[in-house]
mmCIF file of C-alpha atoms in Angstrom:
data_model
loop_
_atom_site.group_PDB
_atom_site.id
_atom_site.type_symbol
_atom_site.label_atom_id
_atom_site.label_comp_id
_atom_site.label_asym_id
_atom_site.label_seq_id
_atom_site.Cartn_x
_atom_site.Cartn_y
_atom_site.Cartn_z
ATOM 1 C CA MET A 1 0.000 0.000 0.000
ATOM 2 C CA LEU A 2 2.841 2.383 0.854
ATOM 3 C CA ASP A 3 4.526 1.759 -2.471
ATOM 4 C CA LEU A 4 1.290 2.536 -4.315
ATOM 5 C CA ALA A 5 0.795 5.756 -2.365
ATOM 6 C CA ASP A 6 4.382 6.815 -3.032
ATOM 7 C CA ALA A 7 3.967 6.074 -6.712
ATOM 8 C CA LYS A 8 0.762 8.127 -6.878
ATOM 9 C CA ALA A 9 2.446 11.020 -5.093
ATOM 10 C CA GLN A 10 5.414 10.857 -7.440
ATOM 11 C CA LEU A 11 3.081 10.762 -10.452
ATOM 12 C CA HIS A 12 1.265 13.803 -9.140
ATOM 13 C CA ARG A 13 4.552 15.670 -8.735
ATOM 14 C CA LEU A 14 5.635 14.756 -12.239
ATOM 15 C CA ARG A 15 2.329 15.955 -13.669
ATOM 16 C CA LEU A 16 2.763 19.257 -11.816
ATOM 17 C CA GLY A 17 6.303 19.518 -13.139
ATOM 18 C CA VAL A 18 5.140 18.898 -16.708
ATOM 19 C CA SER A 19 2.412 21.506 -16.266
ATOM 20 C CA ASP A 20 4.904 24.021 -14.889
ATOM 21 C CA LYS A 21 7.262 23.285 -17.756
ATOM 22 C CA GLU A 22 4.499 23.807 -20.299
ATOM 23 C CA ASN A 23 3.603 27.116 -18.649
ATOM 24 C CA LEU A 24 7.240 28.171 -18.709
ATOM 25 C CA GLU A 25 7.502 27.256 -22.391
ATOM 26 C CA LYS A 26 4.409 29.337 -23.133
ATOM 27 C CA GLU A 27 5.858 32.285 -21.210
ATOM 28 C CA LYS A 28 9.164 31.868 -23.036
ATOM 29 C CA ARG A 29 7.452 31.922 -26.452
ATOM 30 C CA ALA A 30 5.430 34.988 -25.407
ATOM 31 C CA LEU A 31 8.581 36.771 -24.214
ATOM 32 C CA GLU A 32 10.408 35.896 -27.440
ATOM 33 C CA LYS A 33 7.510 37.250 -29.488
ATOM 34 C CA ASN A 34 7.447 40.458 -27.414
ATOM 35 C CA ASN A 35 11.188 40.759 -27.800
ATOM 36 C CA GLN A 36 10.848 40.496 -31.591
ATOM 37 C CA ILE A 37 8.146 43.172 -31.575
ATOM 38 C CA LEU A 38 10.265 45.462 -29.390
ATOM 39 C CA SER A 39 13.333 44.901 -31.598
ATOM 40 C CA ALA A 40 11.336 45.784 -34.697
ATOM 41 C CA ARG A 41 10.006 48.930 -33.042
ATOM 42 C CA LEU A 42 13.522 49.838 -31.884
ATOM 43 C CA ASN A 43 14.821 49.467 -35.441
ATOM 44 C CA ASP A 44 11.975 51.640 -36.710
ATOM 45 C CA LEU A 45 12.785 54.289 -34.099
ATOM 46 C CA GLY A 46 16.459 54.141 -35.049
ATOM 47 C CA LYS A 47 15.618 54.675 -38.717
ATOM 48 C CA THR A 48 13.319 57.543 -37.792
ATOM 49 C CA VAL A 49 16.060 59.204 -35.741
ATOM 50 C CA ASP A 50 18.568 58.698 -38.566
ATOM 51 C CA ASP A 51 16.133 60.157 -41.096
ATOM 52 C CA LEU A 52 15.417 63.154 -38.875
ATOM 53 C CA THR A 53 19.121 63.701 -38.198
ATOM 54 C CA GLN A 54 19.979 63.395 -41.869
ATOM 55 C CA SER A 55 17.130 65.710 -42.808
ATOM 56 C CA GLN A 56 18.262 68.296 -40.277
ATOM 57 C CA GLN A 57 21.846 68.051 -41.444
ATOM 58 C CA SER A 58 20.859 68.354 -45.082
ATOM 59 C CA GLU A 59 18.879 71.499 -44.292
ATOM 60 C CA LYS A 60 22.089 73.257 -43.272
ATOM 61 C CA PRO A 61 25.092 71.635 -44.944
ATOM 62 C CA PHE A 62 27.083 74.783 -44.075
ATOM 63 C CA PRO A 63 25.987 75.486 -40.476
ATOM 64 C CA GLN A 64 28.464 78.285 -39.751
ATOM 65 C CA MET A 65 28.007 80.074 -43.066
ATOM 66 C CA ALA A 66 24.226 79.689 -42.816
ATOM 67 C CA TRP A 67 24.422 81.468 -39.466
ATOM 68 C CA MET A 68 26.378 84.292 -41.103
ATOM 69 C CA ASP A 69 23.651 84.718 -43.728
ATOM 70 C CA SER A 70 21.085 85.678 -41.112
ATOM 71 C CA ALA A 71 23.285 87.239 -38.424
ATOM 72 C CA SER A 72 22.922 90.920 -37.618
ATOM 73 C CA ASN A 73 25.688 93.127 -36.263
ATOM 74 C CA ALA A 74 24.234 92.593 -32.795
ATOM 75 C CA ASP A 75 24.407 88.809 -33.302
ATOM 76 C CA TRP A 76 28.051 89.034 -34.319
ATOM 77 C CA ILE A 77 28.899 91.134 -31.285
ATOM 78 C CA LYS A 78 26.962 88.931 -28.859
ATOM 79 C CA ASP A 79 27.646 85.446 -30.200
ATOM 80 C CA ARG A 80 31.070 85.845 -31.830
ATOM 81 C CA LYS A 81 32.557 88.568 -29.606
ATOM 82 C CA ALA A 82 33.061 90.745 -32.691
ATOM 83 C CA LYS A 83 34.031 93.902 -30.812
ATOM 84 C CA GLU A 84 35.276 95.530 -34.005
ATOM 85 C CA LEU A 85 31.708 95.917 -35.248
ATOM 86 C CA SER A 86 30.945 98.236 -32.354
ATOM 87 C CA LEU A 87 33.586 100.694 -33.573
ATOM 88 C CA PRO A 88 32.257 103.588 -35.669
ATOM 89 C CA GLU A 89 33.480 104.065 -39.215
ATOM 90 C CA GLN A 90 35.796 107.032 -39.739
ATOM 91 C CA ASP A 91 37.013 108.929 -42.764
ATOM 92 C CA VAL A 92 40.638 108.307 -43.670
ATOM 93 C CA PRO A 93 42.780 111.455 -43.549
ATOM 94 C CA ASP A 94 45.669 111.988 -45.948
ATOM 95 C CA LEU A 95 48.052 109.043 -46.130
ATOM 96 C CA LYS A 96 50.796 110.709 -44.120
ATOM 97 C CA LYS A 97 48.523 111.411 -41.144
ATOM 98 C CA PHE A 98 46.818 108.063 -41.583
ATOM 99 C CA SER A 99 50.069 106.089 -41.421
ATOM 100 C CA VAL A 100 51.167 107.937 -38.271
ATOM 101 C CA GLU A 101 47.805 107.341 -36.598
ATOM 102 C CA LEU A 102 47.870 103.713 -37.688
ATOM 103 C CA GLN A 103 51.327 103.291 -36.179
ATOM 104 C CA HIS A 104 50.000 104.447 -32.806
ATOM 105 C CA ARG A 105 46.899 102.255 -33.083
ATOM 106 C CA ILE A 106 48.977 99.190 -33.919
ATOM 107 C CA ALA A 107 51.228 99.870 -30.937
ATOM 108 C CA GLN A 108 48.210 99.629 -28.625
ATOM 109 C CA ALA A 109 46.231 96.984 -30.523
ATOM 110 C CA GLU A 110 47.233 93.996 -28.389
ATOM 111 C CA ASP A 111 46.421 93.854 -24.695
ATOM 112 C CA GLY A 112 49.421 93.494 -22.432
ATOM 113 C CA ALA A 113 52.032 94.303 -25.083
ATOM 114 C CA THR A 114 53.167 97.415 -26.925
ATOM 115 C CA LEU A 115 54.095 96.741 -30.547
ATOM 116 C CA HIS A 116 56.752 98.992 -32.037
ATOM 117 C CA PHE A 117 56.939 99.080 -35.845
ATOM 118 C CA ARG A 118 58.807 101.618 -37.918
ATOM 119 C CA LEU A 119 56.697 104.153 -39.750
ATOM 120 C CA GLU A 120 58.384 103.085 -42.989
ATOM 121 C CA ASP A 121 57.166 99.524 -42.505
ATOM 122 C CA ILE A 122 53.609 100.734 -41.886
ATOM 123 C CA GLN A 123 53.711 102.872 -45.030
ATOM 124 C CA LEU A 124 55.116 99.978 -47.037
ATOM 125 C CA LEU A 125 52.274 97.731 -45.860
ATOM 126 C CA ILE A 126 49.640 100.321 -46.807
ATOM 127 C CA ALA A 127 51.211 100.786 -50.237
ATOM 128 C CA GLY A 128 51.336 97.035 -50.777
ATOM 129 C CA LEU A 129 47.663 96.617 -49.918
ATOM 130 C CA ALA A 130 46.813 99.054 -52.687
ATOM 131 C CA MET A 131 48.629 96.844 -55.200
ATOM 132 C CA SER A 132 47.907 93.231 -54.278
ATOM 133 C CA GLN A 133 45.755 91.036 -52.068
ATOM 134 C CA LEU A 134 48.603 88.613 -51.451
ATOM 135 C CA HIS A 135 51.479 89.503 -49.143
ATOM 136 C CA ILE A 136 54.362 87.422 -47.868
ATOM 137 C CA PHE A 137 56.107 88.485 -44.665
ATOM 138 C CA GLN A 138 59.634 87.126 -44.457
ATOM 139 C CA GLY A 139 62.028 87.328 -41.561
ATOM 140 C CA ILE A 140 63.519 85.492 -38.617
ATOM 141 C CA SER A 141 61.321 84.408 -35.737
ATOM 142 C CA GLY A 142 60.331 87.114 -33.297
ATOM 143 C CA THR A 143 60.428 90.055 -35.698
ATOM 144 C CA GLY A 144 56.675 90.620 -35.495
ATOM 145 C CA LYS A 145 55.384 89.181 -38.776
ATOM 146 C CA THR A 146 52.300 87.569 -37.266
ATOM 147 C CA SER A 147 51.764 90.368 -34.761
ATOM 148 C CA LEU A 148 51.796 93.026 -37.477
ATOM 149 C CA ALA A 149 49.064 91.338 -39.542
ATOM 150 C CA LYS A 150 46.810 90.761 -36.535
ATOM 151 C CA ALA A 151 47.380 94.196 -35.013
ATOM 152 C CA PHE A 152 46.851 95.898 -38.375
ATOM 153 C CA ALA A 153 43.420 94.286 -38.782
ATOM 154 C CA LYS A 154 42.447 95.225 -35.238
ATOM 155 C CA ALA A 155 43.697 98.807 -35.624
ATOM 156 C CA MET A 156 41.642 99.116 -38.819
ATOM 157 C CA GLY A 157 38.478 97.918 -37.100
ATOM 158 C CA GLY A 158 38.566 94.753 -39.161
ATOM 159 C CA HIS A 159 39.049 91.044 -38.568
ATOM 160 C CA CYS A 160 42.002 88.689 -38.891
ATOM 161 C CA THR A 161 41.423 84.956 -39.352
ATOM 162 C CA ASP A 162 44.570 83.375 -37.920
ATOM 163 C CA ILE A 163 45.321 79.942 -39.405
ATOM 164 C CA ALA A 164 48.219 77.780 -38.242
ATOM 165 C CA VAL A 165 49.463 75.864 -41.275
ATOM 166 C CA GLN A 166 50.398 72.246 -40.525
ATOM 167 C CA ALA A 167 53.342 70.367 -41.979
ATOM 168 C CA GLY A 168 51.075 67.591 -43.269
ATOM 169 C CA TRP A 169 48.860 69.783 -45.459
ATOM 170 C CA ARG A 170 48.701 68.419 -48.997
ATOM 171 C CA ASP A 171 45.614 69.872 -50.743
ATOM 172 C CA ARG A 172 43.020 72.599 -50.530
ATOM 173 C CA ASP A 173 40.739 70.482 -48.296
ATOM 174 C CA ASP A 174 43.198 71.152 -45.478
ATOM 175 C CA LEU A 175 42.594 74.847 -45.992
ATOM 176 C CA LEU A 176 38.903 75.019 -46.905
ATOM 177 C CA GLY A 177 37.357 71.800 -45.592
ATOM 178 C CA HIS A 178 35.413 69.032 -47.330
ATOM 179 C CA TYR A 179 31.891 67.834 -48.004
ATOM 180 C CA ASN A 180 30.750 64.621 -46.314
ATOM 181 C CA ALA A 181 28.183 63.058 -48.641
ATOM 182 C CA PHE A 182 27.020 60.570 -45.995
ATOM 183 C CA GLU A 183 26.237 63.273 -43.423
ATOM 184 C CA LYS A 184 25.312 65.781 -46.135
ATOM 185 C CA ARG A 185 27.409 68.369 -44.389
ATOM 186 C CA PHE A 186 30.387 70.509 -45.344
ATOM 187 C CA TYR A 187 33.081 70.703 -42.707
ATOM 188 C CA GLU A 188 33.963 74.385 -42.923
ATOM 189 C CA ARG A 189 37.569 75.200 -42.045
ATOM 190 C CA ASP A 190 38.538 78.609 -40.664
ATOM 191 C CA CYS A 191 39.820 79.846 -44.022
ATOM 192 C CA LEU A 192 36.498 79.139 -45.743
ATOM 193 C CA GLN A 193 34.615 80.879 -42.948
ATOM 194 C CA GLY A 194 36.979 83.842 -43.197
ATOM 195 C CA LEU A 195 36.385 84.186 -46.927
ATOM 196 C CA TYR A 196 32.639 84.014 -46.419
ATOM 197 C CA ARG A 197 32.714 86.430 -43.473
ATOM 198 C CA ALA A 198 34.419 89.037 -45.670
ATOM 199 C CA GLN A 199 31.412 89.029 -48.009
ATOM 200 C CA THR A 200 28.692 89.391 -45.389
ATOM 201 C CA GLY A 201 26.898 92.669 -44.824
ATOM 202 C CA ALA A 202 28.631 93.146 -41.493
ATOM 203 C CA TYR A 203 32.170 92.841 -42.894
ATOM 204 C CA LYS A 204 32.129 93.618 -46.595
ATOM 205 C CA ASP A 205 33.235 97.236 -46.003
ATOM 206 C CA ARG A 206 35.844 96.355 -43.390
ATOM 207 C CA CYS A 207 39.417 95.137 -43.520
ATOM 208 C CA ASN A 208 39.505 91.326 -43.672
ATOM 209 C CA ILE A 209 42.792 89.485 -43.367
ATOM 210 C CA ILE A 210 43.389 85.750 -43.617
ATOM 211 C CA LEU A 211 46.729 84.981 -42.038
ATOM 212 C CA LEU A 212 48.462 81.725 -42.989
ATOM 213 C CA ASP A 213 50.996 81.463 -40.212
ATOM 214 C CA GLU A 214 54.128 79.428 -40.979
ATOM 215 C CA MET A 215 52.789 78.532 -44.413
ATOM 216 C CA ASN A 216 56.238 77.357 -45.445
ATOM 217 C CA LEU A 217 55.912 74.316 -43.144
ATOM 218 C CA SER A 218 54.093 72.574 -45.992
ATOM 219 C CA ARG A 219 54.215 73.127 -49.755
ATOM 220 C CA PRO A 220 52.027 76.120 -50.699
ATOM 221 C CA GLU A 221 51.913 75.008 -54.336
ATOM 222 C CA GLN A 222 49.896 71.985 -53.200
ATOM 223 C CA TYR A 223 47.284 73.417 -50.812
ATOM 224 C CA PHE A 224 47.326 77.022 -52.060
ATOM 225 C CA ALA A 225 47.400 76.451 -55.828
ATOM 226 C CA GLU A 226 43.719 77.280 -56.454
ATOM 227 C CA PHE A 227 44.047 80.540 -54.539
ATOM 228 C CA LEU A 228 47.023 81.583 -56.632
ATOM 229 C CA SER A 229 45.115 80.762 -59.802
ATOM 230 C CA ALA A 230 42.049 82.697 -58.630
ATOM 231 C CA LEU A 231 44.052 85.765 -57.615
ATOM 232 C CA GLU A 232 45.633 85.928 -61.076
ATOM 233 C CA LYS A 233 42.253 86.510 -62.719
ATOM 234 C CA ASN A 234 41.865 90.093 -63.971
ATOM 235 C CA ASP A 235 38.132 90.199 -63.392
ATOM 236 C CA PRO A 236 37.332 89.940 -59.641
ATOM 237 C CA ARG A 237 34.096 88.153 -60.534
ATOM 238 C CA ASP A 238 36.145 85.270 -61.899
ATOM 239 C CA ARG A 239 38.118 84.770 -58.694
ATOM 240 C CA LEU A 240 36.230 81.668 -57.675
ATOM 241 C CA ILE A 241 37.179 78.410 -55.954
ATOM 242 C CA SER A 242 34.999 75.334 -56.366
ATOM 243 C CA LEU A 243 33.885 73.552 -53.226
ATOM 244 C CA SER A 244 32.104 70.667 -54.986
ATOM 245 C CA GLU A 245 31.428 69.226 -58.428
ATOM 246 C CA SER A 246 27.748 70.127 -58.357
ATOM 247 C CA GLN A 247 25.417 72.514 -56.581
ATOM 248 C CA LEU A 248 24.949 71.649 -52.929
ATOM 249 C CA PRO A 249 21.452 71.561 -51.409
ATOM 250 C CA ASN A 250 20.462 74.587 -49.345
ATOM 251 C CA ALA A 251 23.809 76.247 -50.003
ATOM 252 C CA PRO A 252 24.585 79.586 -48.295
ATOM 253 C CA ALA A 253 23.272 82.642 -50.102
ATOM 254 C CA LEU A 254 26.665 84.120 -51.003
ATOM 255 C CA LEU A 255 28.059 81.045 -52.725
ATOM 256 C CA VAL A 256 28.157 81.320 -56.505
ATOM 257 C CA GLU A 257 25.999 78.684 -58.212
ATOM 258 C CA GLY A 258 25.589 77.043 -54.828
ATOM 259 C CA ARG A 259 29.052 75.497 -54.986
ATOM 260 C CA ARG A 260 31.797 78.084 -55.446
ATOM 261 C CA ILE A 261 33.302 80.596 -53.016
ATOM 262 C CA ARG A 262 34.492 83.980 -54.259
ATOM 263 C CA VAL A 263 37.828 85.378 -53.143
ATOM 264 C CA PRO A 264 36.571 88.872 -52.249
ATOM 265 C CA ILE A 265 38.564 91.898 -53.284
ATOM 266 C CA THR A 266 38.135 93.365 -49.805
ATOM 267 C CA SER A 267 40.213 90.603 -48.198
ATOM 268 C CA GLY A 268 43.944 90.474 -47.728
ATOM 269 C CA LEU A 269 45.761 87.142 -47.677
#
């Protein structure tokens, strides 16, 4: 009798175990199905985010230059610390008085340092600017080549875009930037932004200098060739540098044909 009772109890336990196992299998299948549904929804959300991100990026492939298109003088002063735009425009006296005044302004242009340049050097710089947009400062380190360009722009109430040339530069992308077709965005380098800034309403009547510091570290004929070719054009309207093979979507307003940047005649390089 005891053996029969034990056997019945064991059978009952086995039946409960089978029932529990079946329930667990059902729960497992339900969880797997829910997991598949959640994975599908997650993939859909990921695609939606990618589409929205790509759409937003494609709306402004040139984010910095697009900002310049709509920026007011107040925006420049507030967001970009463009103190020069708060300075009033003044008539230029005769060149002799102007060069003397400019010498004093340059001396006080940089905070914490007084810059001493000969009047003859200031006059030579002014005369050179009347003849060419391209200037090469040559001399041993510490003679004030970089300081003169930056202080001159500041003393004139203009802007200097200071670019440190790297030894590894090989083509114009190092200078201007490049377009990423996957992100639908142009990575605007400082030089490109400086060229565009010089054409905006806030800066088109001001002195704009793009300073290529230590440009001899790399080969200028490789990364600067298109600039040299553009500057040789007699008609300023033809001084253009292509940024892409075709027109870019939602290109900034001041690009020519939506793909080329003009080397403005108001800039000094």
